[in-house]
mmCIF file with all atom_site columns, C-alpha atoms in Angstrom:
data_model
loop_
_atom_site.group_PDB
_atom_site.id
_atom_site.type_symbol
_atom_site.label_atom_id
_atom_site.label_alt_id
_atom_site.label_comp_id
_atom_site.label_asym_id
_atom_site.label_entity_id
_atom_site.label_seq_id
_atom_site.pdbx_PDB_ins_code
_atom_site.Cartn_x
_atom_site.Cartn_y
_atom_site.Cartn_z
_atom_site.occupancy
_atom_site.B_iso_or_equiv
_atom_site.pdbx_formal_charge
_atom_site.auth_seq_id
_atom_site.auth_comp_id
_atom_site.auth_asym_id
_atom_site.auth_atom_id
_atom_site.pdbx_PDB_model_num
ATOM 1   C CA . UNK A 1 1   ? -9.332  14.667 24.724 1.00 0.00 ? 1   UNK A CA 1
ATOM 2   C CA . UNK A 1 2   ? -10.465 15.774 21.451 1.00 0.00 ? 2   UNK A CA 1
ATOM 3   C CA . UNK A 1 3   ? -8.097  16.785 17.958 1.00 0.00 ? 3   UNK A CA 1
ATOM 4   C CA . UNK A 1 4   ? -9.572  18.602 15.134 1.00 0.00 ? 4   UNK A CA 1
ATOM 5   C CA . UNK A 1 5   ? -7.376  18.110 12.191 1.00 0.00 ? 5   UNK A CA 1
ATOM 6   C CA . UNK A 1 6   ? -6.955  19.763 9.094  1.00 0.00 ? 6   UNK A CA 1
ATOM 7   C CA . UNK A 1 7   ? -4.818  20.879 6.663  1.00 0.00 ? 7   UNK A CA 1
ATOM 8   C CA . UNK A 1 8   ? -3.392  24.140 5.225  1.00 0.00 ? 8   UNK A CA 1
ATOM 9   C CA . UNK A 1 9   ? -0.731  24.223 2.076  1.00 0.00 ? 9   UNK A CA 1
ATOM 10  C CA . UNK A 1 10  ? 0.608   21.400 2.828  1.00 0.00 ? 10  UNK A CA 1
ATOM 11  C CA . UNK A 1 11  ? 0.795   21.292 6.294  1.00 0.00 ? 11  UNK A CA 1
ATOM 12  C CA . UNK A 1 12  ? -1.392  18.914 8.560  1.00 0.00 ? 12  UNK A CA 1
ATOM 13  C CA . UNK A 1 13  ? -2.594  20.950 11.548 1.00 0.00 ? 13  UNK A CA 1
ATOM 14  C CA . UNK A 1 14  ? -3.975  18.732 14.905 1.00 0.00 ? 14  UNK A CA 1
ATOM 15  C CA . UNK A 1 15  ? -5.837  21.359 17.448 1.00 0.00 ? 15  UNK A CA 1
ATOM 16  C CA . UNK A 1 16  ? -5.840  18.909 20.756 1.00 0.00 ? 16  UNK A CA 1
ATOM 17  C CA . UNK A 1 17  ? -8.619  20.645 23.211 1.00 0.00 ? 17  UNK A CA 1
ATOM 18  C CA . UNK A 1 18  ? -8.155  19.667 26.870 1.00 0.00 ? 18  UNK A CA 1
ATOM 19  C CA . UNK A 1 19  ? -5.398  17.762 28.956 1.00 0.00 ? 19  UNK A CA 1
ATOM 20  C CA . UNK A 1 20  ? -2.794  16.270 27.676 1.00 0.00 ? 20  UNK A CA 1
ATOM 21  C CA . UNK A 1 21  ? -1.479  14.205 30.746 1.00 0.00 ? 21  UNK A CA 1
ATOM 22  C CA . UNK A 1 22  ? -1.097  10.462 31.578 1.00 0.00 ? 22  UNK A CA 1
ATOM 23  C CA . UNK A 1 23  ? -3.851  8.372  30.856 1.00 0.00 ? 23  UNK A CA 1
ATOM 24  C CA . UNK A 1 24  ? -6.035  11.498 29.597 1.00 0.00 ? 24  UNK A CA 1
ATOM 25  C CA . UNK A 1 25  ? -4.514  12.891 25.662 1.00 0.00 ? 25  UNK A CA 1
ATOM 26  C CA . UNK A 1 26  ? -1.148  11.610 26.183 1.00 0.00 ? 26  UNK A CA 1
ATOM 27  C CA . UNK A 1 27  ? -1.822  8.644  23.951 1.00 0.00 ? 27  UNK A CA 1
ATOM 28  C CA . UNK A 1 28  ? -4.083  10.079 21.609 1.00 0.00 ? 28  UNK A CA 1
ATOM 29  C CA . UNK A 1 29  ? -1.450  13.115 20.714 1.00 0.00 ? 29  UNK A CA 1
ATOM 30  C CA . UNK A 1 30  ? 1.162   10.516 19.918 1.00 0.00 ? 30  UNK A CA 1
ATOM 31  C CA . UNK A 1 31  ? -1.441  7.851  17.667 1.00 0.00 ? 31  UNK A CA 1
ATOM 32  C CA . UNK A 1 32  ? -2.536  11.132 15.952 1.00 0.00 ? 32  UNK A CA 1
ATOM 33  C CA . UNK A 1 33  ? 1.086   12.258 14.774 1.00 0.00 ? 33  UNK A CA 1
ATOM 34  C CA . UNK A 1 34  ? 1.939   8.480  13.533 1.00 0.00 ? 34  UNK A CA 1
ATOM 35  C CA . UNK A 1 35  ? -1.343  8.244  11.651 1.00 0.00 ? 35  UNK A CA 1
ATOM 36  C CA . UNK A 1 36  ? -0.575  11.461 9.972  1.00 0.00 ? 36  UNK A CA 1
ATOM 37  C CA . UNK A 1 37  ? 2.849   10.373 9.099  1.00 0.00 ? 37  UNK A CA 1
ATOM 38  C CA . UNK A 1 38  ? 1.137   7.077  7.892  1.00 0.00 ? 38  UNK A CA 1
ATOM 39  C CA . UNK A 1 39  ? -0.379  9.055  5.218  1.00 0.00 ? 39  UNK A CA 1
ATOM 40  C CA . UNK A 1 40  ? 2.140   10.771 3.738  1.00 0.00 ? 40  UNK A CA 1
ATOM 41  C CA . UNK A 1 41  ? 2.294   13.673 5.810  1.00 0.00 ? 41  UNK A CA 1
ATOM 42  C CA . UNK A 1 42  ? 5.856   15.066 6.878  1.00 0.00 ? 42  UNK A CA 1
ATOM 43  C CA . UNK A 1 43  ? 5.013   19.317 7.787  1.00 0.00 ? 43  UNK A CA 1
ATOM 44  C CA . UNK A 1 44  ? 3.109   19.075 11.296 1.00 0.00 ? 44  UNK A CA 1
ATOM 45  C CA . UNK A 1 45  ? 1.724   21.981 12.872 1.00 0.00 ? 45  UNK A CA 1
ATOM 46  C CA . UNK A 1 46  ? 0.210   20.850 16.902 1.00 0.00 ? 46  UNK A CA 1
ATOM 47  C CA . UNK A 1 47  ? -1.822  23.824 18.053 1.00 0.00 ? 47  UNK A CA 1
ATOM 48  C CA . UNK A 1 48  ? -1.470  24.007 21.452 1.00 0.00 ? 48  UNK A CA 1
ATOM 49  C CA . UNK A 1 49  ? -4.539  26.808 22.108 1.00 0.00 ? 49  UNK A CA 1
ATOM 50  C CA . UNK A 1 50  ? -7.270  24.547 23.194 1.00 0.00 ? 50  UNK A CA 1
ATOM 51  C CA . UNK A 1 51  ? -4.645  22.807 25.593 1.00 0.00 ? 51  UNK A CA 1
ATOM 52  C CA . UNK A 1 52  ? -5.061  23.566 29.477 1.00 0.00 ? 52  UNK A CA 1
ATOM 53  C CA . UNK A 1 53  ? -2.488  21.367 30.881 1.00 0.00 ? 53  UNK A CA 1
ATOM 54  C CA . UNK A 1 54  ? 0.332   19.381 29.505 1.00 0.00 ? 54  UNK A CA 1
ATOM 55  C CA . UNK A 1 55  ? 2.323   17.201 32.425 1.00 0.00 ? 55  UNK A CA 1
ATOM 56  C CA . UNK A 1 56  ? 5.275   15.145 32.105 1.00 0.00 ? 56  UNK A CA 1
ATOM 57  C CA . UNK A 1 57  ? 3.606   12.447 30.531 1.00 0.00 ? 57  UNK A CA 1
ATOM 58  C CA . UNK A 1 58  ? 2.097   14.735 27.675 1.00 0.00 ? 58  UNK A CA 1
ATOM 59  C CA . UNK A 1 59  ? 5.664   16.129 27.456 1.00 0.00 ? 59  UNK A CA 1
ATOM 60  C CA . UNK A 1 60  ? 7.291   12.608 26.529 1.00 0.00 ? 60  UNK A CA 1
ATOM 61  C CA . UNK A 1 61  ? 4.927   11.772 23.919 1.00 0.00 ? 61  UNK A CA 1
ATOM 62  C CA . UNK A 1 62  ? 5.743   15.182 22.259 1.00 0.00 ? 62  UNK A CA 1
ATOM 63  C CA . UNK A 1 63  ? 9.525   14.233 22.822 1.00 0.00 ? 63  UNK A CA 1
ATOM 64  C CA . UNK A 1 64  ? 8.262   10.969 20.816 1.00 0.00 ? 64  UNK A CA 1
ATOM 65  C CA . UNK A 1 65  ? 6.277   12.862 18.272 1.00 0.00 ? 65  UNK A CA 1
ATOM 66  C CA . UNK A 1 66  ? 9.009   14.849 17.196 1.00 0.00 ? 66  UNK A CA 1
ATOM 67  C CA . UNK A 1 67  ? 11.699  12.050 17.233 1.00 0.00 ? 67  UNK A CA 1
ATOM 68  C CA . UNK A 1 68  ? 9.548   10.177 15.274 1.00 0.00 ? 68  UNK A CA 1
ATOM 69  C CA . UNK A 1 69  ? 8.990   13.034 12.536 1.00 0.00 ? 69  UNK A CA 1
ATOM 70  C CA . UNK A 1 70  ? 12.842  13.574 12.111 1.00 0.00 ? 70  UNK A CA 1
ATOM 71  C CA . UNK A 1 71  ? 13.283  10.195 11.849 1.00 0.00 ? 71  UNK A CA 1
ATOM 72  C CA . UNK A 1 72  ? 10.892  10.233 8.281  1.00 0.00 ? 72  UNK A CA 1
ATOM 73  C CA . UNK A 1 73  ? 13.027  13.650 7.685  1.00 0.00 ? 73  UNK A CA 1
ATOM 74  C CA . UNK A 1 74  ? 9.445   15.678 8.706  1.00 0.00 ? 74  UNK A CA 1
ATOM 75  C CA . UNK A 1 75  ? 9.315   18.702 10.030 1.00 0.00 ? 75  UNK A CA 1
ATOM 76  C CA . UNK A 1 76  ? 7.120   20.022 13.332 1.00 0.00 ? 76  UNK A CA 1
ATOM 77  C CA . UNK A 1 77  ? 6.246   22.878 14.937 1.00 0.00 ? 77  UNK A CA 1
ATOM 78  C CA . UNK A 1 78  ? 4.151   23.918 17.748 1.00 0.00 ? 78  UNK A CA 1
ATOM 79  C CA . UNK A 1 79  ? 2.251   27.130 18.575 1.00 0.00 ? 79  UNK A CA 1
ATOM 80  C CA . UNK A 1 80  ? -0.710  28.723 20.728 1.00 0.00 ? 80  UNK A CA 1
ATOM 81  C CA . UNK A 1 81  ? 1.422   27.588 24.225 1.00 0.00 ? 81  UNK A CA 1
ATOM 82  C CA . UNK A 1 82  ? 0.207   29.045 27.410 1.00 0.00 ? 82  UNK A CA 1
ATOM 83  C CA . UNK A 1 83  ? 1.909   30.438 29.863 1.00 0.00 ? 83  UNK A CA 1
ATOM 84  C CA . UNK A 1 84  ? 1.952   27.310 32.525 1.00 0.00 ? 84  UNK A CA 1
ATOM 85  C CA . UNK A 1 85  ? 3.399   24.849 29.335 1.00 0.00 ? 85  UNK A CA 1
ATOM 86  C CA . UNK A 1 86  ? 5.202   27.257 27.927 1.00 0.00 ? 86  UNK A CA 1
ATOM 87  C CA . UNK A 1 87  ? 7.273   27.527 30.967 1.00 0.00 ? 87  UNK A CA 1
ATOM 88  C CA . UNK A 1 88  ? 7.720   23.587 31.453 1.00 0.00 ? 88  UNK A CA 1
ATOM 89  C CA . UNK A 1 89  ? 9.103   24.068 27.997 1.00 0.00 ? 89  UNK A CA 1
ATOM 90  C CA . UNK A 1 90  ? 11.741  26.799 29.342 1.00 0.00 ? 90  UNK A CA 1
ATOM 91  C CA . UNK A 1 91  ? 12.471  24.546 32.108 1.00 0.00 ? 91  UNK A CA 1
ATOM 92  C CA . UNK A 1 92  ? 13.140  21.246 30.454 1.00 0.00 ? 92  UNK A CA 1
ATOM 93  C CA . UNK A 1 93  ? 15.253  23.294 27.833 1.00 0.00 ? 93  UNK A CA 1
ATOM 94  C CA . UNK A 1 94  ? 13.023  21.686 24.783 1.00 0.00 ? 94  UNK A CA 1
ATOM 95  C CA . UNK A 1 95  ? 12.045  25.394 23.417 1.00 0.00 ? 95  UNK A CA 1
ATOM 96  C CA . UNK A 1 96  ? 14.944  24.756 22.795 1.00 0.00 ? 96  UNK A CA 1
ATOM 97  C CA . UNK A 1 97  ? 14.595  21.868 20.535 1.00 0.00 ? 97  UNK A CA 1
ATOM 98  C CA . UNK A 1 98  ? 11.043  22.508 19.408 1.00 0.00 ? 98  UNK A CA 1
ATOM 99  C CA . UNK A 1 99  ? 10.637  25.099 16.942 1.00 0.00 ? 99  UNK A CA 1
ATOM 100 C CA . UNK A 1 100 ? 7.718   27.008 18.717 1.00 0.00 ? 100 UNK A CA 1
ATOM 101 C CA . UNK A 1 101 ? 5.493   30.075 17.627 1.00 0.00 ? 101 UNK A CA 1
ATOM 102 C CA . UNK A 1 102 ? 3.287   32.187 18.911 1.00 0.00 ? 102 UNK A CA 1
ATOM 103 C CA . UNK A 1 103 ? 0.373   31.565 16.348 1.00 0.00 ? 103 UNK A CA 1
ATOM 104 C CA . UNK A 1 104 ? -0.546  29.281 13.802 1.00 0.00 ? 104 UNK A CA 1
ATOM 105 C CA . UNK A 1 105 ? 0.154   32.199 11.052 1.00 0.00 ? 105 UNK A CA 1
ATOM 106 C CA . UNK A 1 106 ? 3.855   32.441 12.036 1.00 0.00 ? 106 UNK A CA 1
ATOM 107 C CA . UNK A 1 107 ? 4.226   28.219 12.406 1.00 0.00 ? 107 UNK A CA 1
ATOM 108 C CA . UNK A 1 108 ? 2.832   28.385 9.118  1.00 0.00 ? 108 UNK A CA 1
ATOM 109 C CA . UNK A 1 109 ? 4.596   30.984 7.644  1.00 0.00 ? 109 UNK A CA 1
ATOM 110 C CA . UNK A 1 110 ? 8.359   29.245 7.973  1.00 0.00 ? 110 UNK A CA 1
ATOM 111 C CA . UNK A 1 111 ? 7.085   25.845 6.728  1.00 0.00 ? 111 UNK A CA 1
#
């Protein structure tokens, strides 16, 4: 798995591009977010558009992602979710608990 990464007023964006299941951008995700908050950074935007799959695996290391951000008082969002992970959000309640958007304008816009 691949993650572009940039930033945008303040915000550090990661685009991962593929899977992000066990063994294959699980890992990755997670050693992405804690470098970022290594730097400094505490507004993350993960752009889910690029993503095809995210399993249970992927799902815990977002779980970890964002307990880790709230616990250097960060902030994250997610966006760009597809229909398949979108509804393993809905079923595991964690839209719930995950500020999601549709877009990367609208995560932006509420940082």
């Amino acid at each position: 798995m691949k993650i572009q990464e940039r930033d945008v007023n303040g915000v550090h964006i990661l685009a991962p591009q593929g899977k992000v299941t066990l063994g294959d951008g699980d890992q990755e995700l997670g050693e992405a977010v804690r470098q970022c908050l290594e730097k400094g950074n505490r507004k993350i935007l993960i752009d889910f558009t690029k993503v095809s799959v995210l399993d249970s695996s992927g799902l815990g290391e977002l779980v970890g992602c964002y307990t880790s951000i709230k616990n250097r008082q960060g902030s994250l969002r997610i966006c760009g979710l597809n229909s398949r992970i979108f509804n393993l959000m809905q079923m595991t309640s964690l839209h719930s608990v995950f500020e999601v958007k549709d877009t990367e304008a609208e995560a932006l816009a509420g940082f």
